[in-house]
């Protein structure tokens, strides 16, 4: 891994943050559709979108030698 400028690191941080947000929003939307009993096609599309966001996040983190496992937390309420 080559040294990076502060600007490059800030851009990387912004992309990682954005992707974590997309994973969270997509997961929440997927759960909503599952609970509403929506069509399997709609659910499958959100599952694929979630997988794409997670894959992009994984690849971005690997550029800095990092990994992160993002999984839904069980509801404590």
XYZ file of N, CA and C in Angstrom:
231
model
N 0.847 -1.182 0.000
C 0.000 0.000 0.000
C 0.888 1.239 0.000
N 0.687 2.084 -0.997
C 1.497 3.301 -1.101
C 0.942 4.402 -0.204
N 1.806 5.288 0.260
C 1.323 6.407 1.068
C 0.342 7.252 0.253
N -0.651 7.777 0.919
C -1.652 8.591 0.232
C -1.740 9.968 0.870
N -2.176 10.901 0.064
C -2.342 12.260 0.576
C -3.574 12.320 1.476
N -3.644 13.368 2.245
C -4.791 13.582 3.128
C -6.080 13.654 2.310
N -6.029 14.310 1.162
C -7.226 14.435 0.317
C -7.681 13.066 -0.166
N -6.749 12.217 -0.585
C -7.112 10.866 -1.033
C -7.734 10.064 0.103
N -7.174 10.192 1.287
C -7.728 9.474 2.435
C -9.119 9.994 2.808
N -9.315 11.298 2.701
C -10.637 11.864 2.988
C -11.668 11.390 1.967
N -11.272 11.286 0.702
C -12.175 10.772 -0.330
C -12.515 9.307 -0.059
N -11.516 8.526 0.323
C -11.725 7.113 0.654
C -12.678 7.003 1.845
N -12.448 7.815 2.862
C -13.305 7.809 4.052
C -14.749 8.154 3.689
N -14.916 9.129 2.823
C -16.253 9.532 2.399
C -16.956 8.401 1.647
N -16.228 7.710 0.785
C -16.813 6.587 0.035
C -17.188 5.443 0.966
N -16.321 5.137 1.937
C -16.615 4.068 2.901
C -17.858 4.428 3.704
N -17.922 5.654 4.178
C -19.067 6.102 4.965
C -20.354 6.026 4.150
N -20.299 6.478 2.912
C -21.464 6.441 2.033
C -21.932 5.006 1.821
N -21.003 4.093 1.595
C -21.370 2.694 1.360
C -21.963 2.045 2.605
N -21.434 2.358 3.766
C -22.016 1.817 5.000
C -23.449 2.317 5.140
N -23.677 3.577 4.827
C -25.031 4.116 4.856
C -25.947 3.424 3.856
N -25.445 3.164 2.651
C -26.247 2.466 1.643
C -26.578 1.044 2.074
N -25.617 0.370 2.704
C -25.872 -0.984 3.215
C -26.983 -0.931 4.258
N -26.906 0.031 5.162
C -27.915 0.144 6.219
C -29.299 0.445 5.651
N -29.376 1.400 4.748
C -30.666 1.779 4.167
C -31.245 0.643 3.334
N -30.407 -0.005 2.543
C -30.883 -1.106 1.707
C -31.345 -2.267 2.564
N -30.620 -2.559 3.631
C -31.030 -3.639 4.530
C -32.367 -3.314 5.188
N -32.532 -2.086 5.623
C -33.788 -1.674 6.254
C -34.953 -1.774 5.260
N -34.727 -1.352 4.036
C -35.758 -1.429 3.001
C -36.092 -2.879 2.684
N -35.078 -3.722 2.612
C -35.282 -5.149 2.360
C -36.138 -5.771 3.454
N -35.826 -5.463 4.701
C -36.610 -5.994 5.821
C -38.061 -5.532 5.748
N -38.256 -4.278 5.380
C -39.605 -3.734 5.261
C -40.407 -4.503 4.204
N -39.780 -4.775 3.078
C -40.466 -5.507 2.011
C -40.739 -6.954 2.412
N -39.814 -7.556 3.128
C -40.045 -8.930 3.603
C -41.228 -8.973 4.568
N -41.247 -8.041 5.509
C -42.316 -8.007 6.513
C -43.668 -7.670 5.898
N -43.664 -6.910 4.808
C -44.909 -6.535 4.139
C -45.427 -7.631 3.221
N -44.618 -8.670 3.034
C -45.028 -9.760 2.158
C -45.018 -9.376 0.689
N -44.122 -8.470 0.322
C -44.037 -8.042 -1.071
C -43.547 -9.178 -1.959
N -43.593 -8.952 -3.247
C -43.264 -9.996 -4.220
C -41.821 -10.470 -4.057
N -41.609 -11.728 -4.402
C -40.270 -12.313 -4.301
C -39.313 -11.590 -5.228
N -39.817 -11.067 -6.365
C -38.960 -10.359 -7.306
C -38.419 -9.072 -6.684
N -39.272 -8.326 -6.015
C -38.835 -7.091 -5.367
C -37.813 -7.406 -4.275
N -38.087 -8.435 -3.493
C -37.169 -8.832 -2.423
C -35.832 -9.259 -3.009
N -35.861 -10.045 -4.079
C -34.627 -10.507 -4.725
C -33.810 -9.325 -5.243
N -34.482 -8.329 -5.807
C -33.773 -7.155 -6.313
C -33.061 -6.412 -5.182
N -33.711 -6.285 -4.037
C -33.061 -5.622 -2.903
C -31.938 -6.480 -2.324
N -32.091 -7.799 -2.348
C -31.011 -8.682 -1.898
C -29.791 -8.522 -2.796
N -30.020 -8.431 -4.105
C -28.914 -8.243 -5.046
C -28.257 -6.879 -4.860
N -29.067 -5.853 -4.653
C -28.525 -4.514 -4.426
C -27.695 -4.471 -3.145
N -28.182 -5.121 -2.099
C -27.446 -5.191 -0.839
C -26.105 -5.895 -1.038
N -26.117 -6.997 -1.774
C -24.877 -7.732 -2.047
C -23.890 -6.868 -2.834
N -24.392 -6.083 -3.790
C -23.522 -5.191 -4.566
C -22.875 -4.141 -3.667
N -23.672 -3.532 -2.800
C -23.126 -2.522 -1.880
C -22.073 -3.145 -0.963
N -22.353 -4.338 -0.450
C -21.407 -4.998 0.448
C -20.123 -5.372 -0.285
N -20.245 -5.832 -1.530
C -19.059 -6.187 -2.304
C -18.205 -4.952 -2.587
N -18.845 -3.852 -2.955
C -18.110 -2.617 -3.211
C -17.407 -2.131 -1.940
N -18.084 -2.227 -0.804
C -17.478 -1.845 0.470
C -16.280 -2.737 0.784
N -16.436 -4.041 0.597
C -15.333 -4.977 0.838
C -14.114 -4.630 -0.011
N -14.340 -4.364 -1.290
C -13.235 -4.047 -2.193
C -12.553 -2.747 -1.795
N -13.328 -1.771 -1.414
C -12.769 -0.485 -1.013
C -11.931 -0.619 0.258
N -12.412 -1.382 1.216
C -11.665 -1.588 2.459
C -10.373 -2.356 2.215
N -10.414 -3.322 1.309
C -9.223 -4.128 1.021
C -8.090 -3.293 0.456
N -8.404 -2.163 -0.184
C -7.345 -1.300 -0.710
C -6.473 -0.742 0.409
N -6.982 -0.778 1.644
C -6.222 -0.322 2.806
C -5.915 -1.475 3.760
N -6.045 -2.696 3.253
C -5.720 -3.866 4.065
C -6.705 -4.121 5.188
N -7.958 -3.722 4.991
C -8.974 -3.867 6.030
C -10.114 -4.762 5.568
N -10.794 -5.352 6.532
C -12.049 -6.048 6.268
C -13.040 -5.630 7.342
N -14.300 -5.734 7.005
C -15.358 -5.361 7.930
C -16.551 -6.241 7.628
N -17.101 -6.845 8.657
C -18.285 -7.673 8.467
C -19.483 -6.873 8.958
N -20.389 -6.579 8.040
C -21.586 -5.813 8.368
C -22.765 -6.769 8.326
N -23.374 -6.985 9.490
C -24.529 -7.883 9.585
C -25.626 -7.184 10.380
N -26.885 -7.505 10.057
C -27.973 -6.895 10.822
C -27.919 -7.325 12.287
N -28.142 -6.388 13.176
C -28.185 -6.691 14.607
C -29.584 -7.179 14.962
N -29.675 -8.084 15.918
C -30.981 -8.522 16.395
C -31.632 -7.381 17.149
N -32.916 -7.280 17.024
C -33.657 -6.227 17.716
C -33.668 -6.508 19.212
N -33.242 -5.542 19.997
C -33.201 -5.720 21.452
C -34.510 -5.290 22.099
N -35.351 -4.645 21.327
C -36.602 -4.116 21.888
C -37.655 -5.130 22.043
